[in-house]
Amino acid sequence: MAHACARGCAFNKSRSSRQMARFSHQRGTRVKIGAPKESARGEARVALTPESATQIQKLGHACLVETGAGVAAGFDDQAYRDAGVTIVESAQALFDDADIVIKVREPSEQEAERLRKGQTLIAFFWPAQNEAMLEKCRARGATVIAMDMVPRISRAQKMDALSSMANIAGYRAVIEAGNNFGRFFTGQVTAAGKVPPAKVLVIGAGVAGLAAIGTATSLGAVVRAFDVRPEVSEQIESMGAEFLFLDFDNAQDGSESGGYASPSSPEFREKQLECFRAQASDVDIVITTALIPGRPAPKLWLEDMVAAMKPGSVVIDLAAEKGGNCDLTRADERVVSDNGVVVVGYTDYPSRMATQSSLLYATNIRHMLTDLTPDKDGVIQHNMEDDVIRGATVTHQGEVTFPPPPPKTKAIGAAKPKAKEKEPTAEEKRALESAQFKSQTKRQVGMLAIGGALMLLLGEVAPASFMQHFIVFVLSCFIGFQVIWKVSHSLHTPLMAVTNAISGIIILGAVLQIGSGSVIVGILASISVLIATINIVGGFLVTRRMLAMFQKS
């Protein structure tokens, strides 16, 4: 690995002009994008869907797909033909014809042998764990873009295939938990008795963890969550779950530069395990999602915790592929402990929802191809000065370019949380409120004095009829603003607050004019009161409906 790192560092800026070289195809020749059928056992996803193929062809490329590649994901060959995709009879023919091969899983030995010089492979690759495969692809002269290496920066979110698949895995984990759990998620009161809600603990609040929290909450479960990064507590609580805080003085930064969790200190880990032991006997479902890039999954749910759980409880381990977070996890197996706890270690959650997974992953691939085709003219430009392309490229022009340099743009979630300010005492709060009140009173008195002086000066030169209307206008503005604007924004949106404030001014001014001697003025004032009242009432009704969208039924 050190050898690969040295070569990656040697790939410096002196070659940047050559790294932007285009494919040798003449302008007007369509680059062929090919998707073979996945060869990994049980893999049902496909890297090209009819929908994504339509968008890729708009970039000026031609699309190929191996016959039957999308059948397991719900896309038959005819759907591809209807989208203008060429069906190729074998994987070998596809590799021979395609300029860019797009896949879901990392290539097999046979697929790597099919790569040729100048060809590009886009797939999940895991270069840190597949050094031998990395070297083989380099030796073949192929360019490899690893979708698992897309940097976590805002501009690259549309290509973040890891997050796309983690989102599906988190959702599916809750569905699998429900399939193995013998009771309802939501609490119910029926004629046959009261059913308590299921208690779910989610360990790790990354993309998969948040998806699991959202799904379990929507099903009515009582959800608790833990993460080593305290800054995610607000996200968790906003989704209706309880964040488990640790009483730990030596707080550590749990974020790495890529927005992932970092390894915990031994002291922190002990506090962590102590917290989990306290939860073990109370929760019904545990979903673990903790992973650290390039390392085995940390053991967080130990055997004694499983033993403390109630019979019929469920542990869903999303880290099973990397060794698992639970001591009892076995990859791709469902295990039942001696005390009747079900431990599920499936590693193919995205593939269990192959249609949805393929749609999302194909969209990530399509966005990557869009960045590689900036002019939308069918000509690939592999710009190694681009943070996203450089970060995801692991071999290029006969060189190993992994690991990449840190992106110039800061990673999502990498910013350290601000230190919490010390909570003021009750006496300090009273003193602060008193000072604020005095300051506000002085400001209001000063404004009134200035307003009164201006009114006197205006009265010296303006006619009496003008002053009468002007005073009504000023009072309506002041009182209407004070009455309506003081309503809390939690009851309606800021936009509604502004429109209601204006309507309040109109109503107050119109009411004062209704009693005037003119019939026309009275009629117009009455119409103004009616329309402004409709606007205010309608504003509150619309806001009520908006708030109801975010409330549980």
Short mmCIF file of C-alpha atoms in Angstrom, two decimals, residues 106-428:
data_model
loop_
_atom_site.label_atom_id
_atom_site.label_comp_id
_atom_site.label_asym_id
_atom_site.label_seq_id
_atom_site.Cartn_x
_atom_site.Cartn_y
_atom_site.Cartn_z
CA GLU A 106 -15.88 -4.03 -8.29
CA PRO A 107 -14.60 -6.02 -11.29
CA SER A 108 -13.88 -9.72 -11.03
CA GLU A 109 -10.55 -11.15 -12.16
CA GLN A 110 -12.10 -12.11 -15.48
CA GLU A 111 -13.61 -8.65 -16.00
CA ALA A 112 -10.29 -6.98 -15.17
CA GLU A 113 -8.61 -9.13 -17.82
CA ARG A 114 -11.10 -7.81 -20.38
CA LEU A 115 -10.12 -4.17 -19.81
CA ARG A 116 -7.90 -2.62 -22.45
CA LYS A 117 -5.62 0.37 -22.69
CA GLY A 118 -7.49 3.67 -22.84
CA GLN A 119 -10.74 2.13 -21.63
CA THR A 120 -12.49 3.58 -18.58
CA LEU A 121 -14.20 1.62 -15.83
CA ILE A 122 -16.69 3.34 -13.48
CA ALA A 123 -17.82 1.22 -10.52
CA PHE A 124 -17.52 0.69 -6.80
CA PHE A 125 -13.89 -0.36 -6.40
CA TRP A 126 -12.68 -0.02 -2.75
CA PRO A 127 -9.05 0.70 -3.73
CA ALA A 128 -7.70 0.60 -0.17
CA GLN A 129 -8.91 -3.01 0.20
CA ASN A 130 -8.19 -4.11 -3.40
CA GLU A 131 -4.57 -3.20 -4.00
CA ALA A 132 -3.95 -6.24 -6.22
CA MET A 133 -6.94 -5.36 -8.42
CA LEU A 134 -5.77 -1.75 -8.50
CA GLU A 135 -2.38 -2.85 -9.82
CA LYS A 136 -3.97 -5.16 -12.38
CA CYS A 137 -6.15 -2.36 -13.80
CA ARG A 138 -3.12 -0.06 -13.93
CA ALA A 139 -1.14 -2.70 -15.79
CA ARG A 140 -3.97 -3.06 -18.30
CA GLY A 141 -3.72 0.68 -18.99
CA ALA A 142 -7.33 1.32 -18.00
CA THR A 143 -8.65 4.39 -16.21
CA VAL A 144 -10.70 3.46 -13.13
CA ILE A 145 -13.17 5.83 -11.47
CA ALA A 146 -14.22 4.49 -8.07
CA MET A 147 -17.72 5.63 -7.11
CA ASP A 148 -16.88 4.91 -3.47
CA MET A 149 -14.12 7.52 -3.63
CA VAL A 150 -16.30 10.48 -4.68
CA PRO A 151 -15.31 13.24 -2.23
CA ARG A 152 -17.96 14.35 0.22
CA ILE A 153 -18.27 17.96 -0.89
CA SER A 154 -21.48 19.80 -1.70
CA ARG A 155 -20.92 19.83 -5.47
CA ALA A 156 -20.43 16.06 -5.52
CA GLN A 157 -23.60 15.10 -3.64
CA LYS A 158 -25.35 14.22 -6.92
CA MET A 159 -22.62 11.59 -7.52
CA ASP A 160 -22.45 10.26 -3.95
CA ALA A 161 -23.35 6.65 -4.65
CA LEU A 162 -22.32 5.57 -1.14
CA SER A 163 -25.00 7.81 0.34
CA SER A 164 -27.57 6.62 -2.22
CA MET A 165 -26.99 2.99 -1.30
CA ALA A 166 -26.71 3.72 2.44
CA ASN A 167 -30.07 5.49 2.32
CA ILE A 168 -31.67 2.38 0.85
CA ALA A 169 -29.85 0.09 3.29
CA GLY A 170 -31.10 2.11 6.28
CA TYR A 171 -34.68 1.98 5.03
CA ARG A 172 -34.50 -1.72 4.21
CA ALA A 173 -32.93 -2.50 7.60
CA VAL A 174 -36.11 -1.32 9.34
CA ILE A 175 -38.26 -3.37 6.95
CA GLU A 176 -36.14 -6.47 7.69
CA ALA A 177 -36.41 -5.73 11.41
CA GLY A 178 -40.20 -5.57 11.09
CA ASN A 179 -40.17 -8.86 9.20
CA ASN A 180 -38.27 -10.55 12.02
CA PHE A 181 -39.99 -8.75 14.91
CA GLY A 182 -43.13 -10.41 16.19
CA ARG A 183 -45.05 -7.29 17.15
CA PHE A 184 -46.27 -3.91 15.89
CA PHE A 185 -43.93 -0.95 15.59
CA THR A 186 -46.59 1.55 16.62
CA GLY A 187 -48.46 1.46 19.92
CA GLN A 188 -52.17 0.67 19.77
CA VAL A 189 -55.13 0.60 22.11
CA THR A 190 -57.64 -2.02 20.95
CA ALA A 191 -60.61 -3.87 22.40
CA ALA A 192 -58.28 -6.82 22.91
CA GLY A 193 -55.83 -4.77 24.98
CA LYS A 194 -53.07 -2.20 24.80
CA VAL A 195 -50.06 -2.77 22.56
CA PRO A 196 -46.89 -0.84 23.53
CA PRO A 197 -44.78 0.73 20.75
CA ALA A 198 -41.54 -0.96 19.74
CA LYS A 199 -38.35 0.64 21.06
CA VAL A 200 -35.65 1.00 18.43
CA LEU A 201 -32.01 1.92 19.03
CA VAL A 202 -29.99 3.11 16.01
CA ILE A 203 -26.21 3.16 16.49
CA GLY A 204 -24.53 5.50 14.03
CA ALA A 205 -26.28 8.51 12.53
CA GLY A 206 -24.74 8.61 9.08
CA VAL A 207 -26.90 8.40 5.97
CA ALA A 208 -28.01 4.82 6.71
CA GLY A 209 -28.67 5.62 10.36
CA LEU A 210 -30.75 8.69 9.57
CA ALA A 211 -32.74 6.73 6.98
CA ALA A 212 -33.40 4.03 9.59
CA ILE A 213 -34.44 6.66 12.16
CA GLY A 214 -36.84 8.29 9.72
CA THR A 215 -38.40 4.97 8.70
CA ALA A 216 -38.77 3.63 12.25
CA THR A 217 -40.24 6.93 13.46
CA SER A 218 -42.75 7.02 10.61
CA LEU A 219 -43.86 3.49 11.56
CA GLY A 220 -44.64 4.72 15.07
CA ALA A 221 -41.73 3.25 17.03
CA VAL A 222 -40.02 4.98 19.94
CA VAL A 223 -36.58 5.67 18.49
CA ARG A 224 -33.30 6.37 20.25
CA ALA A 225 -30.02 7.00 18.48
CA PHE A 226 -26.33 7.34 19.28
CA ASP A 227 -23.38 8.72 17.35
CA VAL A 228 -19.83 9.66 18.35
CA ARG A 229 -20.35 13.04 16.67
CA PRO A 230 -22.37 15.25 19.01
CA GLU A 231 -23.14 17.71 16.22
CA VAL A 232 -25.64 15.27 14.69
CA SER A 233 -27.87 15.42 17.78
CA GLU A 234 -30.00 18.20 16.28
CA GLN A 235 -30.60 16.16 13.11
CA ILE A 236 -31.66 13.17 15.18
CA GLU A 237 -33.98 15.16 17.44
CA SER A 238 -35.53 16.97 14.47
CA MET A 239 -36.60 13.56 13.14
CA GLY A 240 -38.46 12.74 16.33
CA ALA A 241 -35.83 10.48 17.91
CA GLU A 242 -33.99 10.81 21.22
CA PHE A 243 -30.24 11.35 21.09
CA LEU A 244 -28.28 9.45 23.73
CA PHE A 245 -25.66 11.78 25.21
CA LEU A 246 -22.66 10.43 27.08
CA ASP A 247 -21.46 11.87 30.38
CA PHE A 248 -17.91 12.16 29.11
CA ASP A 249 -15.68 15.09 30.08
CA ASN A 250 -12.85 14.54 27.59
CA ALA A 251 -14.99 15.24 24.56
CA GLN A 252 -13.40 14.21 21.30
CA ASP A 253 -13.92 15.24 17.73
CA GLY A 254 -15.64 12.30 16.08
CA SER A 255 -15.38 13.52 12.50
CA GLU A 256 -12.75 12.79 9.91
CA SER A 257 -11.94 15.01 6.96
CA GLY A 258 -14.33 13.08 4.73
CA GLY A 259 -17.35 13.61 6.94
CA TYR A 260 -17.13 10.09 8.40
CA ALA A 261 -16.79 8.99 12.01
CA SER A 262 -13.27 8.45 13.35
CA PRO A 263 -12.06 5.79 15.83
CA SER A 264 -12.94 6.43 19.48
CA SER A 265 -10.51 6.66 22.38
CA PRO A 266 -10.49 3.71 24.85
CA GLU A 267 -12.06 5.89 27.57
CA PHE A 268 -14.82 7.05 25.22
CA ARG A 269 -15.44 3.48 24.09
CA GLU A 270 -15.94 2.29 27.69
CA LYS A 271 -18.53 5.01 28.29
CA GLN A 272 -20.14 4.08 25.00
CA LEU A 273 -20.44 0.39 25.90
CA GLU A 274 -21.75 1.32 29.34
CA CYS A 275 -24.53 3.32 27.67
CA PHE A 276 -25.40 0.42 25.34
CA ARG A 277 -25.54 -2.07 28.24
CA ALA A 278 -28.04 0.18 29.98
CA GLN A 279 -30.20 0.20 26.83
CA ALA A 280 -29.93 -3.52 26.00
CA SER A 281 -32.64 -4.77 28.36
CA ASP A 282 -35.07 -2.01 27.35
CA VAL A 283 -34.93 -1.87 23.54
CA ASP A 284 -36.64 -4.31 21.16
CA ILE A 285 -34.72 -3.59 17.95
CA VAL A 286 -31.10 -2.54 17.49
CA ILE A 287 -29.82 -1.31 14.11
CA THR A 288 -26.05 -0.83 13.92
CA THR A 289 -24.48 1.17 11.09
CA ALA A 290 -21.03 2.09 12.42
CA LEU A 291 -18.24 1.89 9.83
CA ILE A 292 -14.81 3.52 9.63
CA PRO A 293 -13.33 3.74 6.09
CA GLY A 294 -10.44 1.35 5.51
CA ARG A 295 -10.89 -0.42 8.87
CA PRO A 296 -12.85 -3.41 10.20
CA ALA A 297 -16.23 -2.50 11.68
CA PRO A 298 -15.93 -1.63 15.41
CA LYS A 299 -17.53 -4.07 17.85
CA LEU A 300 -20.25 -2.12 19.63
CA TRP A 301 -23.01 -4.60 20.47
CA LEU A 302 -21.26 -7.30 22.47
CA GLU A 303 -22.40 -10.80 23.33
CA ASP A 304 -23.43 -9.86 26.88
CA MET A 305 -25.66 -7.11 25.47
CA VAL A 306 -27.42 -9.63 23.22
CA ALA A 307 -27.87 -11.87 26.26
CA ALA A 308 -29.50 -8.97 28.14
CA MET A 309 -32.10 -8.38 25.40
CA LYS A 310 -35.64 -9.75 25.61
CA PRO A 311 -36.50 -12.92 23.65
CA GLY A 312 -37.86 -12.00 20.22
CA SER A 313 -35.72 -8.88 19.98
CA VAL A 314 -33.88 -8.16 16.74
CA VAL A 315 -30.38 -6.91 15.88
CA ILE A 316 -29.85 -5.68 12.31
CA ASP A 317 -26.13 -5.28 11.58
CA LEU A 318 -25.51 -3.10 8.52
CA ALA A 319 -21.75 -3.44 9.01
CA ALA A 320 -21.80 -7.22 8.49
CA GLU A 321 -19.75 -7.03 5.27
CA LYS A 322 -16.84 -5.49 7.22
CA GLY A 323 -16.99 -7.91 10.16
CA GLY A 324 -20.09 -6.56 11.87
CA ASN A 325 -20.75 -4.33 14.88
CA CYS A 326 -22.27 -7.24 16.82
CA ASP A 327 -20.27 -10.17 18.23
CA LEU A 328 -22.83 -12.69 16.96
CA THR A 329 -23.08 -11.35 13.40
CA ARG A 330 -22.33 -13.70 10.54
CA ALA A 331 -22.19 -12.21 7.07
CA ASP A 332 -25.22 -13.08 4.90
CA GLU A 333 -26.79 -15.15 7.68
CA ARG A 334 -29.69 -14.89 10.11
CA VAL A 335 -28.61 -16.13 13.54
CA VAL A 336 -30.81 -16.80 16.60
CA SER A 337 -29.03 -16.52 19.96
CA ASP A 338 -29.55 -18.87 22.89
CA ASN A 339 -32.02 -16.43 24.48
CA GLY A 340 -34.06 -16.02 21.28
CA VAL A 341 -32.62 -12.78 19.89
CA VAL A 342 -32.49 -12.65 16.08
CA VAL A 343 -29.22 -11.27 14.64
CA VAL A 344 -29.45 -10.44 10.93
CA GLY A 345 -26.17 -9.98 9.02
CA TYR A 346 -27.33 -9.59 5.43
CA THR A 347 -24.96 -7.65 3.18
CA ASP A 348 -27.23 -7.12 0.18
CA TYR A 349 -29.86 -4.67 1.39
CA PRO A 350 -29.61 -2.39 -1.68
CA SER A 351 -29.85 -5.45 -3.94
CA ARG A 352 -33.03 -6.50 -2.10
CA MET A 353 -34.55 -3.29 -3.48
CA ALA A 354 -32.88 -3.64 -6.86
CA THR A 355 -35.22 -1.40 -8.86
CA GLN A 356 -34.90 1.58 -6.53
CA SER A 357 -31.17 1.00 -6.02
CA SER A 358 -30.53 0.80 -9.76
CA LEU A 359 -32.46 4.00 -10.43
CA LEU A 360 -30.46 5.93 -7.83
CA TYR A 361 -27.08 4.43 -8.71
CA ALA A 362 -27.64 4.93 -12.45
CA THR A 363 -28.43 8.58 -11.72
CA ASN A 364 -25.14 8.91 -9.79
CA ILE A 365 -23.30 7.41 -12.76
CA ARG A 366 -25.11 9.72 -15.17
CA HIS A 367 -24.05 12.77 -13.16
CA MET A 368 -20.45 11.55 -13.19
CA LEU A 369 -20.62 11.22 -16.98
CA THR A 370 -22.11 14.72 -17.17
CA ASP A 371 -19.06 16.08 -15.35
CA LEU A 372 -16.82 14.10 -17.70
CA THR A 373 -18.67 15.60 -20.68
CA PRO A 374 -18.79 19.32 -19.79
CA ASP A 375 -19.59 20.47 -23.32
CA LYS A 376 -22.32 17.83 -23.84
CA ASP A 377 -20.79 17.06 -27.22
CA GLY A 378 -20.02 13.38 -26.73
CA VAL A 379 -16.33 14.11 -25.99
CA ILE A 380 -14.92 12.92 -22.67
CA GLN A 381 -12.63 15.36 -20.84
CA HIS A 382 -10.91 13.68 -17.89
CA ASN A 383 -9.97 16.85 -16.01
CA MET A 384 -7.63 15.85 -13.19
CA GLU A 385 -7.73 19.43 -11.84
CA ASP A 386 -11.39 18.90 -10.92
CA ASP A 387 -11.75 17.92 -7.24
CA VAL A 388 -14.49 15.37 -7.88
CA ILE A 389 -12.92 13.65 -10.89
CA ARG A 390 -9.46 13.64 -9.32
CA GLY A 391 -10.75 12.29 -6.03
CA ALA A 392 -12.65 9.42 -7.65
CA THR A 393 -9.93 8.46 -10.15
CA VAL A 394 -7.73 5.66 -8.79
CA THR A 395 -5.81 4.72 -11.97
CA HIS A 396 -5.20 6.91 -15.02
CA GLN A 397 -2.80 6.83 -17.97
CA GLY A 398 -0.85 3.86 -16.62
CA GLU A 399 -0.43 5.37 -13.13
CA VAL A 400 -1.99 4.57 -9.76
CA THR A 401 -3.53 7.85 -8.60
CA PHE A 402 -4.79 6.57 -5.26
CA PRO A 403 -4.84 8.01 -2.62
CA PRO A 404 -5.97 11.40 -3.92
CA PRO A 405 -4.87 14.72 -2.41
CA PRO A 406 -7.33 16.35 0.02
CA PRO A 407 -10.06 18.24 -1.87
CA LYS A 408 -9.70 22.01 -2.00
CA THR A 409 -13.31 22.32 -0.88
CA LYS A 410 -14.07 21.38 2.71
CA ALA A 411 -15.92 18.10 3.18
CA ILE A 412 -19.54 18.00 4.25
CA GLY A 413 -19.80 17.52 7.99
CA ALA A 414 -16.09 18.06 8.54
CA ALA A 415 -16.46 21.35 10.35
CA LYS A 416 -15.91 21.05 14.08
CA PRO A 417 -18.88 21.89 16.29
CA LYS A 418 -18.71 25.17 18.10
CA ALA A 419 -18.12 24.98 21.81
CA LYS A 420 -21.30 25.49 23.81
CA GLU A 421 -21.48 28.78 25.64
CA LYS A 422 -21.77 28.72 29.40
CA GLU A 423 -25.39 28.90 30.53
CA PRO A 424 -26.02 32.19 32.42
CA THR A 425 -27.33 32.04 35.98
CA ALA A 426 -30.83 33.24 36.92
CA GLU A 427 -29.40 36.45 38.38
CA GLU A 428 -27.39 37.12 35.20
#
